[in-house]
Coordinates of C-alpha atoms in Angstrom, one line a residue:
M1 CA 138.0 129.4 65.1
P2 CA 140.5 126.6 63.8
S3 CA 143.3 125.4 66.5
L4 CA 146.9 125.6 65.9
H5 CA 146.6 122.4 65.7
Q6 CA 144.4 122.6 62.8
L7 CA 146.1 125.1 61.4
Q8 CA 149.4 123.7 60.7
Q9 CA 147.3 120.3 59.4
A10 CA 146.2 123.2 56.5
G11 CA 149.9 124.3 56.2
H12 CA 149.1 128.0 57.4
I13 CA 151.8 127.6 60.2
S14 CA 155.1 126.4 59.3
A15 CA 156.9 123.6 61.5
T16 CA 159.5 126.2 62.1
Q17 CA 156.6 128.9 63.1
A18 CA 155.4 126.0 65.3
R19 CA 158.4 125.4 67.2
G20 CA 158.9 129.1 68.1
S21 CA 161.7 130.3 66.4
F22 CA 160.6 133.8 65.9
S23 CA 162.0 133.8 68.6
F24 CA 157.6 119.4 101.1
H25 CA 161.9 117.9 111.8
T26 CA 158.3 115.7 110.4
Q27 CA 155.5 115.6 112.5
H28 CA 153.7 112.3 112.1
Q29 CA 150.5 112.6 113.7
T30 CA 147.5 110.3 114.5
Q31 CA 143.7 109.9 114.2
G32 CA 141.7 107.5 114.3
Q33 CA 139.4 107.7 111.6
S34 CA 140.2 104.4 109.0
F35 CA 137.2 102.8 107.5
S36 CA 137.1 99.1 107.2
S37 CA 133.7 97.6 105.6
P38 CA 131.5 95.5 107.8
A39 CA 132.6 92.1 106.5
A40 CA 136.0 92.9 106.8
S41 CA 138.5 90.6 109.3
P42 CA 141.2 91.9 111.3
A43 CA 144.3 93.0 108.7
T44 CA 145.9 89.9 108.8
T45 CA 150.1 89.5 109.3
S46 CA 150.1 85.9 108.3
S47 CA 151.6 84.9 105.0
Q48 CA 149.3 83.9 102.3
N49 CA 149.9 82.2 98.5
S50 CA 149.2 83.7 96.9
N51 CA 146.8 101.6 65.7
N52 CA 142.9 101.9 67.6
K53 CA 141.0 104.7 68.6
A54 CA 138.8 105.9 71.6
T55 CA 136.8 108.0 74.4
Y56 CA 135.2 107.5 77.5
H57 CA 132.5 107.9 80.1
E58 CA 132.6 107.5 83.7
A59 CA 130.7 109.1 87.4
P60 CA 133.1 110.8 90.1
S61 CA 131.2 111.2 93.5
V62 CA 133.2 112.4 96.5
R63 CA 135.7 115.9 96.6
F64 CA 139.0 117.4 95.8
Q65 CA 140.8 119.9 98.5
Q66 CA 143.0 122.8 98.9
Q67 CA 144.3 126.0 101.2
L68 CA 147.3 128.3 101.5
H69 CA 149.8 126.3 103.5
R70 CA 153.0 128.4 104.6
K71 CA 155.0 125.9 106.7
V72 CA 157.8 125.1 104.7
N73 CA 160.7 123.8 106.7
Q74 CA 158.2 121.8 109.1
E75 CA 155.1 119.8 107.0
E76 CA 152.8 117.7 108.2
V77 CA 151.9 113.8 107.3
K78 CA 148.8 112.8 109.1
I79 CA 147.7 109.1 109.4
T80 CA 144.4 107.6 109.9
E81 CA 144.5 104.7 112.0
P82 CA 142.1 101.2 111.1
E83 CA 140.1 101.6 113.9
V84 CA 136.2 102.7 112.8
T85 CA 133.9 100.2 110.9
A86 CA 131.7 101.8 108.3
D87 CA 128.2 100.0 108.7
L88 CA 126.9 102.3 105.8
S89 CA 124.0 102.2 103.3
P90 CA 124.8 100.9 99.6
S91 CA 127.0 102.8 97.8
S92 CA 125.3 105.0 94.7
S93 CA 128.7 104.7 92.7
S94 CA 128.7 104.5 89.7
P95 CA 130.3 101.6 87.3
M96 CA 133.1 102.9 85.2
S97 CA 132.1 103.4 81.2
V98 CA 133.4 104.0 78.2
S99 CA 133.0 105.3 74.7
Y100 CA 134.7 104.7 71.7
Q101 CA 135.3 105.7 67.7
E102 CA 136.7 105.3 64.7
H103 CA 139.1 107.3 63.3
C104 CA 137.8 109.9 60.8
S105 CA 139.4 109.6 56.5
P106 CA 141.1 112.6 56.2
Q107 CA 138.7 114.1 53.8
D108 CA 136.3 113.4 56.6
K109 CA 138.2 115.4 59.3
D110 CA 138.4 118.5 56.7
S111 CA 134.7 118.0 56.2
I112 CA 134.1 118.2 59.8
Y113 CA 136.6 120.7 60.2
H114 CA 134.5 123.0 57.9
M115 CA 131.3 121.9 59.6
R116 CA 132.4 122.4 62.9
Y117 CA 134.3 126.0 62.7
A118 CA 132.1 128.0 59.6
P119 CA 130.6 130.6 61.0
S120 CA 127.8 130.2 58.7
K121 CA 126.2 127.2 61.1
H122 CA 125.2 129.9 63.2
A123 CA 123.6 131.6 60.5
N124 CA 119.9 131.3 59.4
S125 CA 118.5 130.0 56.3
Q126 CA 118.0 132.8 55.0
T127 CA 121.2 134.1 54.2
M128 CA 122.7 130.2 53.6
Q129 CA 120.1 130.6 50.5
T130 CA 121.0 134.3 49.2
C131 CA 124.3 134.4 50.1
P132 CA 125.9 130.6 49.3
Y133 CA 129.4 132.0 49.6
T134 CA 128.9 133.6 52.9
E135 CA 130.6 130.5 54.4
V136 CA 134.3 130.4 52.4
V137 CA 134.6 134.3 53.2
D138 CA 133.9 133.8 56.9
Y139 CA 135.6 130.4 57.3
E140 CA 138.7 132.6 55.8
N141 CA 138.9 135.3 57.7
V142 CA 138.7 133.2 60.8
Q143 CA 141.7 131.3 59.8
E144 CA 143.5 134.4 59.3
S145 CA 142.5 135.5 63.0
G146 CA 143.9 132.3 64.1
I147 CA 146.9 132.4 62.4
K148 CA 147.6 136.2 63.2
L149 CA 146.8 135.0 67.0
V150 CA 149.3 132.2 66.6
H151 CA 151.9 134.2 65.5
L152 CA 151.8 136.9 68.4
L153 CA 151.7 134.8 70.9
M154 CA 154.8 133.2 70.3
A155 CA 156.2 136.7 69.5
C156 CA 154.9 137.9 72.6
A157 CA 156.6 134.6 74.3
E158 CA 160.3 135.4 72.8
A159 CA 159.2 139.1 73.5
I160 CA 159.0 138.2 77.0
Q161 CA 162.3 135.4 77.2
N162 CA 164.6 138.1 75.8
N163 CA 163.0 141.3 78.3
A164 CA 161.3 142.8 76.0
L165 CA 158.6 143.9 78.1
A166 CA 157.5 147.1 76.2
A167 CA 156.8 145.3 73.2
A168 CA 155.4 142.5 74.9
V169 CA 153.1 144.7 76.8
D170 CA 151.9 146.0 73.7
M171 CA 151.1 142.8 72.2
V172 CA 149.1 141.2 75.3
R173 CA 146.5 144.2 74.7
E174 CA 146.5 143.0 70.6
I175 CA 146.1 139.7 71.3
K176 CA 143.4 139.9 73.8
R177 CA 141.3 142.6 71.5
L178 CA 141.9 140.3 68.4
A179 CA 141.1 137.0 70.8
S180 CA 137.8 138.7 72.1
S181 CA 136.6 139.8 68.5
T182 CA 136.9 136.2 67.1
R183 CA 134.7 133.1 68.3
G184 CA 136.0 129.0 68.5
T185 CA 139.2 127.0 70.0
M186 CA 141.6 129.3 68.9
S187 CA 140.5 131.9 70.7
K188 CA 140.0 130.8 74.1
V189 CA 143.4 129.4 73.9
A190 CA 144.6 132.4 73.2
N191 CA 142.5 134.2 76.3
Y192 CA 144.3 131.5 78.4
F193 CA 147.6 131.7 77.2
V194 CA 147.0 135.4 77.3
E195 CA 147.1 135.6 80.3
S196 CA 150.0 133.6 81.3
L197 CA 151.9 135.6 79.4
A198 CA 150.2 139.1 81.1
R199 CA 151.8 137.6 84.9
C200 CA 154.8 136.6 83.2
I201 CA 155.2 140.5 82.9
Y202 CA 153.3 141.6 85.9
P203 CA 154.7 139.3 89.0
G204 CA 152.6 140.7 91.2
N205 CA 150.5 137.5 91.8
K206 CA 152.4 135.2 89.2
C207 CA 151.0 131.7 90.6
D208 CA 147.9 130.6 93.1
W209 CA 149.7 129.0 95.4
A210 CA 147.2 127.8 97.9
Y211 CA 145.5 125.4 95.0
L212 CA 148.8 123.5 95.1
C213 CA 149.4 123.0 99.4
Q214 CA 145.6 122.1 100.0
A215 CA 142.4 121.5 98.6
D216 CA 139.5 123.0 98.4
A217 CA 136.0 123.3 96.6
L218 CA 137.0 125.3 93.3
S219 CA 139.8 122.0 92.8
E220 CA 136.7 119.4 93.5
L221 CA 134.5 121.3 91.4
L222 CA 137.3 121.6 88.2
Y223 CA 138.4 118.7 88.8
A224 CA 135.0 116.9 88.6
N225 CA 133.9 118.6 85.5
F226 CA 136.7 117.9 83.4
Y227 CA 136.3 114.5 84.3
E228 CA 133.2 114.1 83.3
A229 CA 134.0 116.9 79.9
L230 CA 136.7 114.7 78.3
P231 CA 138.0 110.8 78.6
Y232 CA 141.8 111.3 79.8
L233 CA 141.0 110.7 83.3
K234 CA 138.8 108.3 82.8
F235 CA 141.4 106.0 80.6
A236 CA 143.9 106.5 82.9
H237 CA 141.4 104.7 85.5
F238 CA 140.6 102.2 84.0
T239 CA 144.0 101.2 82.0
A240 CA 145.5 101.0 85.6
N241 CA 142.4 99.4 86.4
Q242 CA 143.2 96.8 84.5
A243 CA 147.1 96.3 85.2
I244 CA 146.2 95.8 88.8
L245 CA 143.8 93.4 88.4
E246 CA 145.9 91.4 86.1
A247 CA 148.7 91.9 89.0
F248 CA 146.0 90.7 91.8
Q249 CA 145.4 87.6 90.4
G250 CA 146.0 84.9 93.1
H251 CA 146.4 86.7 95.7
K252 CA 144.0 86.5 98.7
F253 CA 145.2 89.5 100.1
V254 CA 145.9 92.8 98.3
H255 CA 146.7 96.7 99.1
I256 CA 146.2 99.3 96.9
I257 CA 148.5 102.8 98.0
D258 CA 147.0 105.3 95.5
F259 CA 149.1 108.9 95.4
N260 CA 146.2 111.2 95.0
L261 CA 142.5 109.3 96.4
M262 CA 140.8 112.7 95.0
Q263 CA 137.3 111.4 94.9
G264 CA 138.2 108.4 94.8
S265 CA 136.0 107.8 91.2
Q266 CA 138.9 105.2 90.3
W267 CA 137.9 102.6 92.8
P268 CA 134.1 101.3 92.6
A269 CA 134.9 99.8 89.2
L270 CA 138.3 97.7 90.6
I271 CA 135.8 96.8 93.9
Q272 CA 133.6 95.4 91.4
A273 CA 136.1 93.8 89.5
L274 CA 137.2 91.8 92.3
A275 CA 133.9 91.0 93.9
D276 CA 133.5 88.8 90.2
R277 CA 136.6 87.2 90.5
E278 CA 136.2 83.2 89.5
E279 CA 138.4 83.0 92.9
G280 CA 136.1 85.1 94.9
P281 CA 137.5 88.3 96.1
P282 CA 140.3 88.9 98.0
Y283 CA 140.7 90.9 101.4
L284 CA 141.0 94.7 100.3
R285 CA 143.4 97.0 101.9
M286 CA 143.7 101.0 101.0
T287 CA 146.0 103.5 101.8
G288 CA 144.7 106.7 99.9
I289 CA 147.2 110.1 100.4
G290 CA 145.3 113.5 99.9
L291 CA 146.4 117.4 100.7
P292 CA 145.1 119.1 103.9
H293 CA 141.9 120.3 103.0
Q294 CA 141.0 124.4 103.4
D295 CA 138.0 123.6 105.4
N296 CA 139.9 121.3 107.7
K297 CA 137.5 118.6 106.5
D298 CA 138.3 114.8 106.7
V299 CA 137.6 114.4 102.6
L300 CA 139.5 111.0 102.8
Q301 CA 137.6 109.7 105.3
E302 CA 134.4 110.3 103.4
V303 CA 136.0 108.8 100.4
G304 CA 136.9 106.0 103.0
K305 CA 133.1 105.7 103.9
E306 CA 132.1 106.0 100.3
L307 CA 134.3 103.0 99.3
A308 CA 133.6 100.7 102.4
E309 CA 130.0 100.6 101.7
L310 CA 130.1 100.1 97.9
A311 CA 132.7 97.2 98.7
H312 CA 130.6 95.2 101.6
S313 CA 127.7 95.9 98.6
V314 CA 129.7 93.7 96.7
N315 CA 130.9 91.2 99.3
V316 CA 134.6 92.3 99.8
K317 CA 136.3 92.2 102.8
F318 CA 137.6 96.2 102.4
S319 CA 139.3 98.7 104.9
F320 CA 140.7 102.1 104.3
R321 CA 143.0 104.3 105.6
G322 CA 143.9 107.8 105.1
M323 CA 146.6 109.6 104.8
V324 CA 147.1 113.8 104.8
A325 CA 150.2 114.8 102.8
T326 CA 151.3 118.1 101.7
K327 CA 154.1 116.7 99.6
L328 CA 153.8 113.1 99.1
E329 CA 157.9 112.9 99.3
D330 CA 157.4 113.2 103.0
V331 CA 155.4 110.5 102.7
K332 CA 157.6 107.2 104.5
P333 CA 157.0 103.6 103.9
W334 CA 157.0 102.9 107.1
Y335 CA 154.0 104.4 106.9
F336 CA 151.9 102.3 105.3
E337 CA 152.1 99.5 107.3
V338 CA 152.6 96.4 104.8
N339 CA 151.6 93.1 106.1
P340 CA 153.8 89.6 105.1
G341 CA 151.8 88.2 102.1
E342 CA 149.4 91.4 100.9
A343 CA 150.5 92.1 97.2
I344 CA 150.7 95.4 97.0
A345 CA 149.7 98.5 94.1
V346 CA 150.9 101.8 93.9
N347 CA 149.1 104.0 91.6
S348 CA 150.1 107.2 90.3
I349 CA 147.3 109.3 88.3
L350 CA 149.5 112.2 87.4
Q351 CA 151.6 113.1 90.2
M352 CA 155.0 111.7 89.2
H353 CA 155.8 115.3 87.6
R354 CA 155.3 116.7 90.6
L355 CA 158.3 115.8 92.4
L356 CA 160.9 116.3 89.0
Y357 CA 161.6 119.8 91.3
G358 CA 164.7 120.8 93.6
C359 CA 166.7 118.3 95.8
V360 CA 166.5 115.5 98.7
G361 CA 168.5 117.2 102.1
S362 CA 171.5 118.4 101.0
D363 CA 172.0 116.4 98.0
P364 CA 171.5 118.7 94.8
S365 CA 172.1 115.2 92.4
K366 CA 169.3 114.1 94.6
A367 CA 165.3 115.0 93.5
P368 CA 162.1 114.3 95.2
I369 CA 161.3 111.8 92.1
D370 CA 164.1 109.6 93.1
E371 CA 163.5 109.2 96.7
V372 CA 159.7 108.4 95.8
L373 CA 161.0 105.7 93.5
S374 CA 163.2 103.9 96.0
F375 CA 160.7 104.0 98.9
I376 CA 158.3 102.4 96.1
K377 CA 160.6 99.9 95.2
S378 CA 161.4 98.9 99.2
L379 CA 157.9 98.2 99.3
K380 CA 157.9 95.3 96.6
P381 CA 154.7 96.3 94.8
K382 CA 153.1 93.7 92.3
V383 CA 152.6 96.8 90.3
V384 CA 153.1 100.3 89.8
T385 CA 150.4 102.3 87.6
L386 CA 152.2 106.0 86.1
V387 CA 149.9 107.8 84.5
E388 CA 151.1 111.0 83.0
Q389 CA 150.9 114.0 80.5
E390 CA 152.3 113.0 77.3
A391 CA 154.2 116.8 76.7
N392 CA 157.1 118.3 77.8
H393 CA 156.9 120.7 79.8
N394 CA 159.7 120.7 82.4
G395 CA 162.2 122.5 79.6
S396 CA 164.0 125.7 81.2
I397 CA 164.0 127.4 78.1
F398 CA 160.7 129.7 78.9
L399 CA 160.1 129.8 74.8
E400 CA 160.1 126.1 73.8
R401 CA 158.1 125.3 76.7
F402 CA 155.7 127.8 75.9
V403 CA 155.7 127.0 72.0
E404 CA 155.7 123.1 73.9
A405 CA 152.4 123.6 75.8
L406 CA 150.8 125.6 73.0
H407 CA 151.0 122.7 70.8
Y408 CA 149.6 120.5 74.1
Y409 CA 146.6 122.8 75.2
S410 CA 145.4 123.4 71.7
T411 CA 145.1 120.2 71.3
M412 CA 143.3 119.4 74.4
F413 CA 140.7 122.5 73.8
D414 CA 140.3 121.1 70.8
S415 CA 139.0 117.9 71.8
L416 CA 136.9 119.8 74.4
E417 CA 135.3 122.0 71.5
A418 CA 134.3 118.9 70.4
S419 CA 132.7 117.4 73.3
S420 CA 128.7 117.2 74.1
L421 CA 128.9 120.3 76.4
D422 CA 126.6 123.4 75.7
P423 CA 129.9 125.5 75.0
Q424 CA 128.1 128.3 77.4
S425 CA 127.6 125.7 80.2
S426 CA 129.1 125.8 83.6
E427 CA 130.4 122.4 83.0
M428 CA 132.3 123.5 80.1
A429 CA 133.4 126.8 81.9
C430 CA 134.8 124.7 84.7
A431 CA 136.8 122.2 82.4
E432 CA 138.1 125.1 81.2
A433 CA 138.7 126.8 84.3
Y434 CA 140.3 123.5 85.4
L435 CA 143.2 123.1 82.2
A436 CA 143.7 127.3 82.4
R437 CA 145.1 126.2 86.1
E438 CA 147.5 124.1 84.7
I439 CA 148.6 126.8 81.7
T440 CA 149.1 129.3 84.4
N441 CA 151.3 127.0 86.4
V442 CA 154.3 125.7 83.2
L443 CA 154.0 129.2 81.9
A444 CA 153.9 131.9 85.0
C445 CA 155.7 129.9 88.0
E446 CA 159.0 129.0 88.6
G447 CA 161.4 127.1 91.1
A448 CA 159.3 125.0 93.9
E449 CA 156.1 126.8 92.6
R450 CA 155.7 125.1 89.0
V451 CA 154.9 121.7 89.5
E452 CA 152.9 120.8 86.2
R453 CA 156.6 119.6 85.2
H454 CA 155.6 116.7 82.4
E455 CA 157.6 115.3 80.9
P456 CA 156.9 112.4 77.4
L457 CA 156.5 109.0 77.6
S458 CA 160.5 108.3 76.7
Q459 CA 161.6 110.1 79.4
W460 CA 159.5 107.9 82.2
R461 CA 160.6 105.2 80.6
K462 CA 164.6 105.7 81.0
R463 CA 163.4 107.1 85.0
M464 CA 161.8 104.0 85.9
S465 CA 164.2 102.2 84.3
N466 CA 167.4 103.4 86.0
A467 CA 165.1 103.4 89.4
G468 CA 165.2 99.7 88.7
F469 CA 162.0 99.0 87.6
K470 CA 161.2 96.9 84.5
P471 CA 157.6 97.3 82.2
L472 CA 154.8 95.6 82.5
H473 CA 153.2 95.4 79.1
L474 CA 149.6 96.8 79.2
G475 CA 149.4 95.4 75.3
S476 CA 146.6 94.0 73.2
N477 CA 144.3 92.3 76.5
A478 CA 143.8 96.1 77.9
F479 CA 144.4 97.4 74.2
N480 CA 141.3 94.9 73.4
K481 CA 139.2 95.8 76.1
V482 CA 139.6 99.6 76.4
S483 CA 138.5 99.3 73.0
V484 CA 134.8 96.8 73.0
L485 CA 134.2 98.8 76.0
L486 CA 135.0 102.5 74.1
K487 CA 132.7 101.5 71.1
V488 CA 129.5 101.6 73.4
F489 CA 129.8 105.7 72.7
S490 CA 129.8 107.7 69.8
G491 CA 132.5 110.4 69.7
E492 CA 135.1 111.5 67.0
G493 CA 138.7 111.8 67.1
Y494 CA 139.8 109.5 69.5
T495 CA 142.8 107.6 69.0
V496 CA 144.0 104.5 71.6
E497 CA 147.4 103.5 71.1
E498 CA 149.9 101.0 71.7
N499 CA 153.2 102.3 72.1
K500 CA 156.0 99.5 73.0
G501 CA 153.3 98.4 75.7
C502 CA 152.0 100.9 76.8
L503 CA 149.2 102.7 75.8
T504 CA 148.0 106.5 75.0
L505 CA 145.3 108.3 74.4
G506 CA 144.9 111.0 71.8
W507 CA 143.4 113.9 69.8
H508 CA 143.6 112.9 66.3
N509 CA 147.1 111.0 66.6
R510 CA 148.2 114.0 68.7
P511 CA 149.1 111.5 72.1
L512 CA 148.2 113.7 75.1
I513 CA 148.2 111.4 77.9
A514 CA 150.4 107.9 78.4
S515 CA 149.4 105.2 80.3
S516 CA 152.2 102.5 82.0
A517 CA 152.5 100.0 84.6
W518 CA 155.8 98.5 86.5
Q519 CA 157.3 96.2 88.5
C520 CA 160.6 95.8 90.3
G521 CA 163.2 94.2 88.2

C-alpha cells in the first residue's frame, strides 16, 4: 500500500485534505564510579593554550534504561566521582560507517513505486503470465484503500477534536478493519495512528509515563534496532562528531558533555578521530548524562568502561563521569567541574524538544529550555551540537498536530519499508515500535507527559539566537565528508541537504532530521 507521501505525489490527496481541513529540594548524591583509561593522567587544573543525498550504517554497543519514577516534587541527580581506573581489554566497538545513494528521477521513482507496492510482486509466475493486467487492477485497489485510510484517519481526528466521540469510535473500528485487510506502509501507519486515536477516546491509559522517567531493557532494545534499521541517528552522530572534532583543533584538554549518553554508540568514531590527529590526541574528559535504570543497573558505568577500554587501545588519555538525572533541567552547571583551559563541547541528540513544556519556579514565562540554554552558555563551550527532528509537533491544536505527525511518520515508515530488513523480522518490529512510542506521545499525551514536542529548524534558529548563540556552519566540509562516506553503501531515496550552514537528512526531498552547531555569541 502506498504511503501518504506517495499518495500526495500521485495527486490522490490534495494539499487541503493533507492539512486536515476535514476538519523535574534536589538531592545531590555521589558515588565513586567514574572511569579513566589506564593512560589517563589526573584531571588537570591548569590552563593550556590551546543539494546531494544519503544513508548510513553503524553498530550500537551498550544499552538504554527505564522505570516509573513517581517523585514529582523531589528528583535525584546522582554524580559519579572520578576515582576508579578501568583496566580493560581492547574494545570491540566498531567505528561509524555510512552509506550513500543518488536521488532517483521522477520516472525512476514512479517505476520503483509500482515495483514496491504492486501486490503482483508476491504473485507466482503463472499468474503473471496468464493475467498480465492483474498488477494494474490490484495496484489501483491498494491505492483506493490507502486514500480511504487517510480520509478516515483525518475525519476521526477531527471528530475527537470536536468531542464527537461516538462517531470517532465508529471510525476507529472501520480504520482497524480496513488496515487489517490491506498490506503495506499506509496500513502500518494507520494501525499505529488509530491506536493513538483510541487512547485519546478512552482516557484510562493514555501514556506510558514509565519509559519517559526511567530506562529499561525494552527501551534499549527498541533504540538499538531503530539505530541499525535507519540512518537518521547515525547521521546525527556523524555530523555532531565532525563539528566537535573541528572545534577541538589545537586544544590539548577537551571535555564532552553528552546530554543523553544512551549506548555510547556516538563516541568510538570520535575517539578514533582524536587519536589520529596530526597534532596528537588530546586528554579527553567525558560527562555522560542518562536516566535512572529500572533494575538499578549502573548502565552509565558500563558505557564508561567500554569507552575507557577503547580510548586505551588507541592511546587517548580519557576519563569518564556518569550523571544520572530524571530530568535534564535538574542538572546544574557546577556539577560538571569544568577545569581551566578545557575546550568544552555540549552534545544534544534529540533531547532539547523535551524541555519545551512547563515553567521554571514561579515564572510562567520561563520554560526549562531557557534554563538549560542559560546554563550551557555559562559553561562557555566551544561548540554546542544540536540535532532535532525536522517536524512541527508542538502545537496546541490537536488536529493540526495530528496532520503534521501523519505526514512525518508516514514518510519515516516509508523509508523503513525500503530498508533491507525482512518485513517479518523482529528487528523490523522493534524499529516500528520505537516510532510507535513517539506517535503515541505526540498524539495521546498532554501536559508534562507529552515530551515529544518536535519543532522545525527555523524555530530552533530563533530560540538559539535569542539565548545568545550564533551558528557554526557545518557547511560544505561536513557535507562533502558525509557524501564521500555515504557512497560506500547502496540505497535509494535518502537526501542530505545544506540549509544555511545546517544539514538535514530526509526521504525523497522531505527533511526528517536536522543537525546544527552553535557557539557563544
